[in-house]
PDB file of C-alpha atoms in Angstrom:
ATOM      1  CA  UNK C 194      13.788 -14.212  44.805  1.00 67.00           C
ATOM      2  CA  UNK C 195      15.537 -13.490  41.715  1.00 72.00           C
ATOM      3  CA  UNK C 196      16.728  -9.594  41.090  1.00 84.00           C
ATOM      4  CA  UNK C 197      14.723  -7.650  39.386  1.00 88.00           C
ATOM      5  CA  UNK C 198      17.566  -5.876  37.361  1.00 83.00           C
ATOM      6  CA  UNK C 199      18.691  -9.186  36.735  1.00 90.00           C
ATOM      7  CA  UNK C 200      15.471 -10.803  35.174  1.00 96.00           C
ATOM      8  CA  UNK C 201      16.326  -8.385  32.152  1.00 96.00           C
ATOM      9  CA  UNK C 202      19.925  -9.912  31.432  1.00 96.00           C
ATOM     10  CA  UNK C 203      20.569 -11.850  28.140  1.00 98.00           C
ATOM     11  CA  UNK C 204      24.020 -12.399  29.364  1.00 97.00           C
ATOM     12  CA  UNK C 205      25.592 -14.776  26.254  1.00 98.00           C
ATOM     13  CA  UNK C 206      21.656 -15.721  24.875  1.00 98.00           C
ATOM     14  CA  UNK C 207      22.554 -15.982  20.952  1.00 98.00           C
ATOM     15  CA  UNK C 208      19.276 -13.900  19.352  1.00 98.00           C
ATOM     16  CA  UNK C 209      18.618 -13.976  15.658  1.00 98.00           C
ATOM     17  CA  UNK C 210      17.094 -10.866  14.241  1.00 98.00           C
ATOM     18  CA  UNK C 211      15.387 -10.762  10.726  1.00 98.00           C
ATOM     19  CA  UNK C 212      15.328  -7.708   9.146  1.00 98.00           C
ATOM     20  CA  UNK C 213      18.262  -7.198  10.868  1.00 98.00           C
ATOM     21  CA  UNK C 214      19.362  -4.774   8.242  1.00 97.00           C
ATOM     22  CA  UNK C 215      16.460  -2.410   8.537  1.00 96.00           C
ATOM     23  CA  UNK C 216      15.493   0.499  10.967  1.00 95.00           C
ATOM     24  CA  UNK C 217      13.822  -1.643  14.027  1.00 97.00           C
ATOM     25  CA  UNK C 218      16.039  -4.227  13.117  1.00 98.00           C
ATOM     26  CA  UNK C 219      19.092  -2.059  14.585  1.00 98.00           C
ATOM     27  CA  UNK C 220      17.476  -1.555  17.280  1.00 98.00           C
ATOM     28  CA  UNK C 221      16.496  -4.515  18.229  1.00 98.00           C
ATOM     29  CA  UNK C 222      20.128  -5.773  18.004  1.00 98.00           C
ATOM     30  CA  UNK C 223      21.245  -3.161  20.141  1.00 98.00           C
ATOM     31  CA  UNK C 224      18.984  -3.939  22.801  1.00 98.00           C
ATOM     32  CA  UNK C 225      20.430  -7.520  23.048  1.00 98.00           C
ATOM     33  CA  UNK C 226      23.871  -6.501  22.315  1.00 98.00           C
ATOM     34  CA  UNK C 227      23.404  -3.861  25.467  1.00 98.00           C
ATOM     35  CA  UNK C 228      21.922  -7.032  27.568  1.00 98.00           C
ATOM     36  CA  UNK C 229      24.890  -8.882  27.263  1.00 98.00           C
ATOM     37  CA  UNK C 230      23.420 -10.852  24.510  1.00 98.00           C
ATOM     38  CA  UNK C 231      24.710 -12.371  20.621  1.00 98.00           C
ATOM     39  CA  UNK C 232      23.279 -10.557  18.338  1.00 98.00           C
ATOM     40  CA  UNK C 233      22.823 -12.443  14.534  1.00 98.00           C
ATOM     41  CA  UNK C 234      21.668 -10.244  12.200  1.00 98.00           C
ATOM     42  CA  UNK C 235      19.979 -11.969   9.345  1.00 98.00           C
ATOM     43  CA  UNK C 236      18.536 -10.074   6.080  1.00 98.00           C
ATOM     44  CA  UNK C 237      18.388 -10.180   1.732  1.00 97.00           C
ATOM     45  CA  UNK C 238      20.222  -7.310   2.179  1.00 97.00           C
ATOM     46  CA  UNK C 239      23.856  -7.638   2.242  1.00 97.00           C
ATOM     47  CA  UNK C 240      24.759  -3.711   2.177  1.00 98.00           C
ATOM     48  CA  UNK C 241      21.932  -2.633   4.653  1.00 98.00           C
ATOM     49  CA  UNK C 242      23.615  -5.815   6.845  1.00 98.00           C
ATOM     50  CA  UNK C 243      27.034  -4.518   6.746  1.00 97.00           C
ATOM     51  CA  UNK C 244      26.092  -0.976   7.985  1.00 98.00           C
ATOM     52  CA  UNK C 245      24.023  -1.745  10.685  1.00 98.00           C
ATOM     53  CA  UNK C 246      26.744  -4.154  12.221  1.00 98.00           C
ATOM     54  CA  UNK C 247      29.250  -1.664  11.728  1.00 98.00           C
ATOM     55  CA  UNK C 248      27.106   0.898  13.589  1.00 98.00           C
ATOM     56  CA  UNK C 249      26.089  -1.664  16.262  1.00 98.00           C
ATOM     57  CA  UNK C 250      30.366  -2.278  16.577  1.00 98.00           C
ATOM     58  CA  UNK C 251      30.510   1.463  16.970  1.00 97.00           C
ATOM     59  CA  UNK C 252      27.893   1.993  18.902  1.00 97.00           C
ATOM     60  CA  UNK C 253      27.932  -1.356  21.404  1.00 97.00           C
ATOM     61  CA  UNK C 254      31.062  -2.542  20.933  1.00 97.00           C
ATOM     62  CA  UNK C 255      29.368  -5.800  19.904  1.00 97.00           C
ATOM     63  CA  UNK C 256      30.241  -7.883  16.974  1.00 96.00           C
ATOM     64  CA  UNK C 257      27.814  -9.587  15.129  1.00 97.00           C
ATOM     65  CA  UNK C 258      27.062 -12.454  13.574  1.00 98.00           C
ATOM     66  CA  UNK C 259      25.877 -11.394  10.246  1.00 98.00           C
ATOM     67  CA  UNK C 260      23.878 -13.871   7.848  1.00 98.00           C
ATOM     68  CA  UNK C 261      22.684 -12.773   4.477  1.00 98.00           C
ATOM     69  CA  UNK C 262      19.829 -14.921   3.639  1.00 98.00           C
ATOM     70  CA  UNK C 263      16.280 -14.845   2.302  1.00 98.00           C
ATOM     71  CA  UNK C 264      13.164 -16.065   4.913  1.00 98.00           C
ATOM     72  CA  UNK C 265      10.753 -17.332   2.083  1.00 98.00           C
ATOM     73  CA  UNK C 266      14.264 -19.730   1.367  1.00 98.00           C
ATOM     74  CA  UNK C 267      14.451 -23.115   3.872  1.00 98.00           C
ATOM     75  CA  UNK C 268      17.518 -24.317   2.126  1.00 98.00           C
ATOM     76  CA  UNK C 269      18.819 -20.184   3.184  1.00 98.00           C
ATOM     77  CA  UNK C 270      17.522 -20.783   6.127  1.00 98.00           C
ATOM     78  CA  UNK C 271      18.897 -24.401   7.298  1.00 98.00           C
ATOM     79  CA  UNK C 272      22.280 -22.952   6.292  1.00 98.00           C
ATOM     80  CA  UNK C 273      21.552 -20.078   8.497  1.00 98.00           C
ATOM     81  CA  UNK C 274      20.684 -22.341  11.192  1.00 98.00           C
ATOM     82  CA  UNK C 275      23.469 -24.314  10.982  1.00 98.00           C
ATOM     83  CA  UNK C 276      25.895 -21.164  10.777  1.00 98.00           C
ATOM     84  CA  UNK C 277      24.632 -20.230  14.165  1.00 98.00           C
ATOM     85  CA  UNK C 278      25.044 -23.849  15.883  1.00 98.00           C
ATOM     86  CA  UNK C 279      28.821 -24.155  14.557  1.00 98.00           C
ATOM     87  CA  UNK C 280      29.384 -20.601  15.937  1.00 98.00           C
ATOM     88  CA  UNK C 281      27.771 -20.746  18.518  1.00 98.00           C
ATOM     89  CA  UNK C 282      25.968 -24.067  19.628  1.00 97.00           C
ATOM     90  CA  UNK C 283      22.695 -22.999  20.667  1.00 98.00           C
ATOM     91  CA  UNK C 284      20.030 -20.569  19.718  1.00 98.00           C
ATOM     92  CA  UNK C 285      18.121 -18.755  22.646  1.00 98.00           C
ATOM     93  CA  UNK C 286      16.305 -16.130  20.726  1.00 98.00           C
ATOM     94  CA  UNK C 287      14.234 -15.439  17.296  1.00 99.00           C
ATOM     95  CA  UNK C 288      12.659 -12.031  16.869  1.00 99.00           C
ATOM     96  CA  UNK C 289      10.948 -12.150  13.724  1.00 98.00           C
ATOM     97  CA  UNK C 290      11.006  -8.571  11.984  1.00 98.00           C
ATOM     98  CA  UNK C 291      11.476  -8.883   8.611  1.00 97.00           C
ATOM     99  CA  UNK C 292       8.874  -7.419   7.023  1.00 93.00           C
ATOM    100  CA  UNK C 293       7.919  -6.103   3.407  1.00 90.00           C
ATOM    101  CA  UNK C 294       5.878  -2.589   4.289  1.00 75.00           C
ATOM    102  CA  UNK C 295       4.357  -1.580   0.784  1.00 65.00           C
ATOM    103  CA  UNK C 296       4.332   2.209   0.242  1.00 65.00           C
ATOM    104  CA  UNK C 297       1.107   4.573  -0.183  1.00 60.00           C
ATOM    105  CA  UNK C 298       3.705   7.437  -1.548  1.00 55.00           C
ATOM    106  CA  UNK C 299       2.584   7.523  -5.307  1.00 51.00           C
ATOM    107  CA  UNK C 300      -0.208   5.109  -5.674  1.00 47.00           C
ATOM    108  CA  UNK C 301      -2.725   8.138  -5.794  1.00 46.00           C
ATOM    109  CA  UNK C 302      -1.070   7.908  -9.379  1.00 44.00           C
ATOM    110  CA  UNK C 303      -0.248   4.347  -9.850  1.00 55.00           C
ATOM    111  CA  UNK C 304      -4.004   3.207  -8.286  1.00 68.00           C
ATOM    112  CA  UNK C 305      -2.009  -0.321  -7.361  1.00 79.00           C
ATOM    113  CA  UNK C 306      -2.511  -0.208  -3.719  1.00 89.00           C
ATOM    114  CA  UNK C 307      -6.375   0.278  -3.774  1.00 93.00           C
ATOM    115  CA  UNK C 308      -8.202  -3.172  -2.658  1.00 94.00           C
ATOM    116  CA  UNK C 309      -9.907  -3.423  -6.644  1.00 93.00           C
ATOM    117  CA  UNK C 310      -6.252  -3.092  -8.093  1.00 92.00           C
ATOM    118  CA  UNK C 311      -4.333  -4.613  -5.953  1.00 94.00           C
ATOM    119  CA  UNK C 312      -2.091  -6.793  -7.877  1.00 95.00           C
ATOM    120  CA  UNK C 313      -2.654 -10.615  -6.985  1.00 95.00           C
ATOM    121  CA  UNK C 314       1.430 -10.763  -7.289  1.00 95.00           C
ATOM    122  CA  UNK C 315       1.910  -7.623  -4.718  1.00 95.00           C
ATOM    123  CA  UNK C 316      -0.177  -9.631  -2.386  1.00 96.00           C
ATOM    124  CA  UNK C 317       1.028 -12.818  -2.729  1.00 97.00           C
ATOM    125  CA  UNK C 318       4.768 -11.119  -1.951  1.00 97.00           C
ATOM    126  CA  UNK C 319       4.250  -9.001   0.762  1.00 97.00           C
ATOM    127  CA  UNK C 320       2.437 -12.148   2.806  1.00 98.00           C
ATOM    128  CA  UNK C 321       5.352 -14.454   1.416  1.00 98.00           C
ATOM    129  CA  UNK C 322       8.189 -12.340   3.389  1.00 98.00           C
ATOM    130  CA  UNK C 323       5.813 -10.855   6.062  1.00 97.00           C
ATOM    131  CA  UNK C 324       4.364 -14.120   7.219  1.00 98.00           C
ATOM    132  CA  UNK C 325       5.591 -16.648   5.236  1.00 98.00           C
ATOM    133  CA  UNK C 326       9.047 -15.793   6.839  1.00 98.00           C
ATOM    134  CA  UNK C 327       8.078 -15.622  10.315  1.00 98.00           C
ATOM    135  CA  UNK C 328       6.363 -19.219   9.605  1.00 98.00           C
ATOM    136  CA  UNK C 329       9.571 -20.475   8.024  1.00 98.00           C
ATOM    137  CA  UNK C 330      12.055 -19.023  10.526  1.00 98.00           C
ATOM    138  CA  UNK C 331       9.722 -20.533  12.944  1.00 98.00           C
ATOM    139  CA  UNK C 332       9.905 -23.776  11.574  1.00 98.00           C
ATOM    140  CA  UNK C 333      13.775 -23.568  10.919  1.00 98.00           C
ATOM    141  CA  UNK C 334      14.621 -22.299  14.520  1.00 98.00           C
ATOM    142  CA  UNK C 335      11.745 -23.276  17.109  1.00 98.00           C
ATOM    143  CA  UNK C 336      13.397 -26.931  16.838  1.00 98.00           C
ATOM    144  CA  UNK C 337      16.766 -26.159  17.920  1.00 97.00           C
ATOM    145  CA  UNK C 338      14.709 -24.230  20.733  1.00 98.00           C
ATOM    146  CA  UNK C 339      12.378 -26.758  21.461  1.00 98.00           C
ATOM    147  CA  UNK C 340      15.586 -29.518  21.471  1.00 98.00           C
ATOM    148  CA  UNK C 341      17.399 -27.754  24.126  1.00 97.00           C
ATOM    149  CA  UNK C 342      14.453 -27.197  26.374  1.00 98.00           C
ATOM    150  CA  UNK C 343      14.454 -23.236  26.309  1.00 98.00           C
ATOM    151  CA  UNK C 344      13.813 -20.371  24.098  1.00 98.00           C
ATOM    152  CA  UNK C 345      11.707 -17.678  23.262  1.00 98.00           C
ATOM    153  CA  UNK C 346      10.334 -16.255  20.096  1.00 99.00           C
ATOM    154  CA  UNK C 347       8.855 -12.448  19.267  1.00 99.00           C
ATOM    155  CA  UNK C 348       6.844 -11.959  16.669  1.00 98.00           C
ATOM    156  CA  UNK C 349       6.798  -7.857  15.590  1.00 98.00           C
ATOM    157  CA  UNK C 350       2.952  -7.250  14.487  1.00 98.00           C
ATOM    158  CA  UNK C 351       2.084  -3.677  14.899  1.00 98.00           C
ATOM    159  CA  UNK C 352      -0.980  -1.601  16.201  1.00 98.00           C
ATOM    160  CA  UNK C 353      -2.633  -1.914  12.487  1.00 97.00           C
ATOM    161  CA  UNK C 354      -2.650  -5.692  13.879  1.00 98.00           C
ATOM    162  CA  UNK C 355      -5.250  -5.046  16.110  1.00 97.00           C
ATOM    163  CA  UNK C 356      -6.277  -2.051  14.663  1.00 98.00           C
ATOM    164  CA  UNK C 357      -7.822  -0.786  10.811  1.00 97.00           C
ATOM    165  CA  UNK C 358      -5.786   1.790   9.176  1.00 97.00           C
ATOM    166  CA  UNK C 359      -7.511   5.122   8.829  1.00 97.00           C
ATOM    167  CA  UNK C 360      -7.179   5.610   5.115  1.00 96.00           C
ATOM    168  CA  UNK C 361      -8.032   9.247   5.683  1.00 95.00           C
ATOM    169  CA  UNK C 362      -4.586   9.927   6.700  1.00 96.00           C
ATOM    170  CA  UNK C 363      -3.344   9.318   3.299  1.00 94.00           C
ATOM    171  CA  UNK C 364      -5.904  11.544   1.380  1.00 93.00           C
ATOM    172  CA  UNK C 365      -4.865  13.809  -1.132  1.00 93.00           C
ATOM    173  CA  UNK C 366      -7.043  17.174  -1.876  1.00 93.00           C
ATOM    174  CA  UNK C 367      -8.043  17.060  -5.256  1.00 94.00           C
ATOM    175  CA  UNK C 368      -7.982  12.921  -6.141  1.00 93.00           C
ATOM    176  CA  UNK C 369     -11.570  11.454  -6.700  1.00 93.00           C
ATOM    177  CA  UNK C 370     -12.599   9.283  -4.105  1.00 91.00           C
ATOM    178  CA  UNK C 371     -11.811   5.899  -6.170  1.00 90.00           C
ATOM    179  CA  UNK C 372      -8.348   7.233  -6.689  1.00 91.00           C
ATOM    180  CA  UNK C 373      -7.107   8.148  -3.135  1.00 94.00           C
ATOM    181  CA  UNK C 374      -4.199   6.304  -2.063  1.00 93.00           C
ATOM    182  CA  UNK C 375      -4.679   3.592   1.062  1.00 95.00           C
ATOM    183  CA  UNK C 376      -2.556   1.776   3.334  1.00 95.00           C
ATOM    184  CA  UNK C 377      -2.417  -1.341   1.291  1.00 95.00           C
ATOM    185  CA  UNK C 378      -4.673  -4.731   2.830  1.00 96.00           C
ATOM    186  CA  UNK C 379      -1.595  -7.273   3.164  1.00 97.00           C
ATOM    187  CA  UNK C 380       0.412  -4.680   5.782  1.00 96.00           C
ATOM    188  CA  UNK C 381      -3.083  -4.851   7.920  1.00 97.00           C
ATOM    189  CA  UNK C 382      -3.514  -9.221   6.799  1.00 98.00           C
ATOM    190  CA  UNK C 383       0.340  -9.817   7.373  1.00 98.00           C
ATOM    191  CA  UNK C 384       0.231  -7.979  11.198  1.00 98.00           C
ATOM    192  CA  UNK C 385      -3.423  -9.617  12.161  1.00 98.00           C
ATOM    193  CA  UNK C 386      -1.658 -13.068  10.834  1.00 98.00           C
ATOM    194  CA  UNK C 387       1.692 -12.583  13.049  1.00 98.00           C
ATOM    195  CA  UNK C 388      -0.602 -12.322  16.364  1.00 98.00           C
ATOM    196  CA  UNK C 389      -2.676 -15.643  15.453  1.00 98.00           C
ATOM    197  CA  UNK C 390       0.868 -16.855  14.426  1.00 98.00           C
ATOM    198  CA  UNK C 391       2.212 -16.336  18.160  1.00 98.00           C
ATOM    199  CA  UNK C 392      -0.630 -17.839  19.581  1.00 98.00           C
ATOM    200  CA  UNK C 393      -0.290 -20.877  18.083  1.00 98.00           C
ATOM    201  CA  UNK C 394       3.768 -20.801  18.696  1.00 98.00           C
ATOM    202  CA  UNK C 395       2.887 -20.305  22.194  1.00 98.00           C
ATOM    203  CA  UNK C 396       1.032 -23.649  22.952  1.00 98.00           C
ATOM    204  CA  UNK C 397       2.748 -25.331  19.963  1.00 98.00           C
ATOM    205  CA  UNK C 398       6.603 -25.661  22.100  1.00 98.00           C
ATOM    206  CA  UNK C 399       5.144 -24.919  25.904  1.00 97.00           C
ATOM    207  CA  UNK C 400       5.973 -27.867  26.967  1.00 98.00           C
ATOM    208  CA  UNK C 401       9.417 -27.772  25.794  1.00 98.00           C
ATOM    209  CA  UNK C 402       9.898 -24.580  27.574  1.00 98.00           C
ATOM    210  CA  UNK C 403       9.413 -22.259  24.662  1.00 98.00           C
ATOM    211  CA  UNK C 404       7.203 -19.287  24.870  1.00 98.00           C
ATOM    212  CA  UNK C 405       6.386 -16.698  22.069  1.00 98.00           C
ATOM    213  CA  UNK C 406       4.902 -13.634  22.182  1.00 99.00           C
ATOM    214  CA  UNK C 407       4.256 -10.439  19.703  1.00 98.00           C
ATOM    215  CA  UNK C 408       5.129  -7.077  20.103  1.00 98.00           C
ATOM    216  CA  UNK C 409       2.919  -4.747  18.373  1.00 98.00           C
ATOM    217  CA  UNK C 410       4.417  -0.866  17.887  1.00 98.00           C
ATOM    218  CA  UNK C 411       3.125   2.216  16.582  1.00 97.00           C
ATOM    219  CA  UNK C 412       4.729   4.440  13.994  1.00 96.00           C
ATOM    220  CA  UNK C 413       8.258   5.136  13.806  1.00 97.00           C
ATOM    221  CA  UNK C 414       9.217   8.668  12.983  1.00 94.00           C
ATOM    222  CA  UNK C 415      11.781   8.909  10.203  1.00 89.00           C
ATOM    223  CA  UNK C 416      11.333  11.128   7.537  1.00 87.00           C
ATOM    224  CA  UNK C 417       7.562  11.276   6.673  1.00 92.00           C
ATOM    225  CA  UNK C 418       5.969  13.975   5.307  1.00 92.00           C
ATOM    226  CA  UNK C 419       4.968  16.703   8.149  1.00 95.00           C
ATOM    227  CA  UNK C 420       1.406  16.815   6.701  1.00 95.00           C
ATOM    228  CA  UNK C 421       1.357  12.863   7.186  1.00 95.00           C
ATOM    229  CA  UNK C 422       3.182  12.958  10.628  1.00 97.00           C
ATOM    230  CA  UNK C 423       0.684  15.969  11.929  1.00 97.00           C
ATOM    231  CA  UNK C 424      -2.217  13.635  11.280  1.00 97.00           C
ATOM    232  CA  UNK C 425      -1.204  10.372  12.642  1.00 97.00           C
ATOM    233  CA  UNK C 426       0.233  12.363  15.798  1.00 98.00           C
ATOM    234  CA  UNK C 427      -3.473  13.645  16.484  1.00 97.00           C
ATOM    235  CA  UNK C 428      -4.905  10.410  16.949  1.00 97.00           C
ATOM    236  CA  UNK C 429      -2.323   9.161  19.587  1.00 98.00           C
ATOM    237  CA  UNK C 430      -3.406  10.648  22.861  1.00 98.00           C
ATOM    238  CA  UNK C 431       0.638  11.099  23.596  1.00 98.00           C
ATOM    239  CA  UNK C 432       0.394  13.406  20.804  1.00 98.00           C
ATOM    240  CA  UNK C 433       3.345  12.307  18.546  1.00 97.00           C
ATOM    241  CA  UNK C 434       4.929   9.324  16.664  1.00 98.00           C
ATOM    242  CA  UNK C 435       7.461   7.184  18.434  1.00 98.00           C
ATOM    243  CA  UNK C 436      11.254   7.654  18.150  1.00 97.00           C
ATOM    244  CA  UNK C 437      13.344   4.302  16.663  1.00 96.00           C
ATOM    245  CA  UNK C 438      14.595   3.603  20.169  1.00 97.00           C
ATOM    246  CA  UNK C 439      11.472   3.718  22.413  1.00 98.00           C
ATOM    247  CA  UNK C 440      10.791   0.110  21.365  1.00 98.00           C
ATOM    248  CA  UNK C 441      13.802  -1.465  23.339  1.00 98.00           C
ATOM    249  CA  UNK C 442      12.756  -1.668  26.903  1.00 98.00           C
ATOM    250  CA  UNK C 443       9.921  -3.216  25.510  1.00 98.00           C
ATOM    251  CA  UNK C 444      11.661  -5.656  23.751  1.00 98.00           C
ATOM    252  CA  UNK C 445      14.099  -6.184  26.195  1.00 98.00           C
ATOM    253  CA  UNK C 446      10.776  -7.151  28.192  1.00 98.00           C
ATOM    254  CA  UNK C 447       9.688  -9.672  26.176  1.00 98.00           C
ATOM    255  CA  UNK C 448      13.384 -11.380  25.405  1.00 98.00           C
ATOM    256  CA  UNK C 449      14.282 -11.632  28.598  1.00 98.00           C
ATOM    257  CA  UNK C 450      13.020 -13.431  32.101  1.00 98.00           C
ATOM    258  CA  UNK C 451      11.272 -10.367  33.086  1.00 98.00           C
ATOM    259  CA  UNK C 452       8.336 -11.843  30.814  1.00 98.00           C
ATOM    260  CA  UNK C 453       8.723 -15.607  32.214  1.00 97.00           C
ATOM    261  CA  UNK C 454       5.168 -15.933  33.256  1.00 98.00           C
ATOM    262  CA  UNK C 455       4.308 -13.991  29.375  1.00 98.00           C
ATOM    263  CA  UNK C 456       3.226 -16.551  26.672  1.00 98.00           C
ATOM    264  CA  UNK C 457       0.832 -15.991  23.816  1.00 98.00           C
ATOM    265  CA  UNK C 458      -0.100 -12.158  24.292  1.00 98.00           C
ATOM    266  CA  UNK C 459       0.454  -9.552  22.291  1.00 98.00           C
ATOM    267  CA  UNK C 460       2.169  -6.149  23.581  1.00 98.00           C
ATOM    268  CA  UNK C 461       0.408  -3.281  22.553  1.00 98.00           C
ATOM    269  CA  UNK C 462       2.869  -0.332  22.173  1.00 98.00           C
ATOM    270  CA  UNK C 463       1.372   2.531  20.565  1.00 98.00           C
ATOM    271  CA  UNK C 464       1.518   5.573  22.345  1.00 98.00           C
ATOM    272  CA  UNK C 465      -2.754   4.842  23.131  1.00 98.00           C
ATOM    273  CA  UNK C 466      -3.363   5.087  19.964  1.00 98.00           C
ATOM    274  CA  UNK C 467      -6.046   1.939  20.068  1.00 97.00           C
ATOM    275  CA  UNK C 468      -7.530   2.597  23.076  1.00 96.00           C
ATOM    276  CA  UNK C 469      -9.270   5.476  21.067  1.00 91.00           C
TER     277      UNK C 469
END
């Protein structure tokens, strides 16, 4: 019977992290890095890249492969790929974070991210990167999984993947109805789509040993408006939002052995949020 301590080591597991240049992203790195893992942090954003792996050198002592690339690019991608097997020669892990999240700040003005006005190019975007990435990175890096007999892949959805946004905590006082500003539809389509995504992943590689799951969290805390944050924290039975880091034993979870017997669900991590 194997340790229990041990079933959450990534001891030399090579994990590539989209979005590896954003908040979560960080996080997520640091929770490999911390396992004993490789770390690959992959993002369009060279600058956002470079800081994060400086703070995960800092922070971890870890350093990172870094990949500058674009999901909705194969050609980016295969290169990616192939930067990881000459480095490295295998790929263990692909947590799939990248994510466009479109802003309600301002559209009480702009009107944009209302269903009727929602621009057909906005849409077509935010589901390009969102889940057009995930399926690409998928498709780029299950193989090399799937070839070596081993591998696991985490999708991040979100609660607002199995859950509607309530628009009413982005009301203004004063804006007519038809101009109040809404969490726009592609955050809630992109999320729903990442679940059915990792359902299909999961019996799509089984037999070649790969499982995938999702991980869906609740809201971060970082810098919202105290108004906004007040709201949101009343209709969490915890009472508040979550801090960056209480995603990681979670993740850690879900990466590692612990979760051997874990294929196809979603992980619901929300503070109770939908069980109201």
């Amino acid at each position: 019977m194997a340790n229990v301590e041990s079933l959450f080591g990534l001891d030399g597991r090579v994990a590539i992290i989209t979005g590896g240049g954003g908040l979560l992203g960080y996080q997520h790195a640091a929770t490999v890095a911390d396992l004993g893992g490789l770390p690959v942090l992959l993002d369009i954003d060279a600058t956002a890249l470079a800081r994060n792996a400086e703070r995960l050198l800092l922070e971890t002592g870890c350093q990172a492969l870094v990949i500058a690339a674009d999901i909705t690019d194969l050609p980016a991608l295969q290169a990616a790929r192939q930067q990881v097997m000459e480095r490295y020669g295998k790929l263990d892990i692909l947590i799939n974070n990248a994510a466009r999240n479109p802003k309600v700040e301002g559209s009480e003005t702009t009107n944009f991210a209302r269903l009727e006005h929602f621009p057909w190019e906005q849409w077509r975007l935010d589901l390009d990167v969102g889940l057009g990435g995930a399926f690409n990175c998928a498709k780029v890096f299950g193989p090399s999984m799937a070839d070596q007999g081993h591998g696991v892949i985490v999708n991040i959805a979100s609660d607002l993947g199995v859950i509607a946004p309530d628009q009413r905590l982005y009301r203004v006082d004063g804006v007519p109805a038809e101009r109040q500003p809404v969490k726009p539809v592609t955050y809630s389509v992109v999320k729903h789509g990442l679940i059915g995504l990792t359902k299909y992943l999961a019996t799509y590689w089984c037999e070649q040993g790969v499982r995938c799951n999702a991980l869906s969290p609740g809201g971060v805390q970082g810098g919202q408006d105290d108004l906004f944050v007040s709201k949101l924290s009343q209709l969490i039975p915890l009472g508040r939002m979550a801090a960056a880091d209480e995603y990681r034993g979670a993740l850690a979870f879900l990466c590692s052995d612990a979760s051997a017997y874990m294929n196809g669900a979603n992980l619901v991590v929300d503070g109770g949020r939908s069980a109201w």
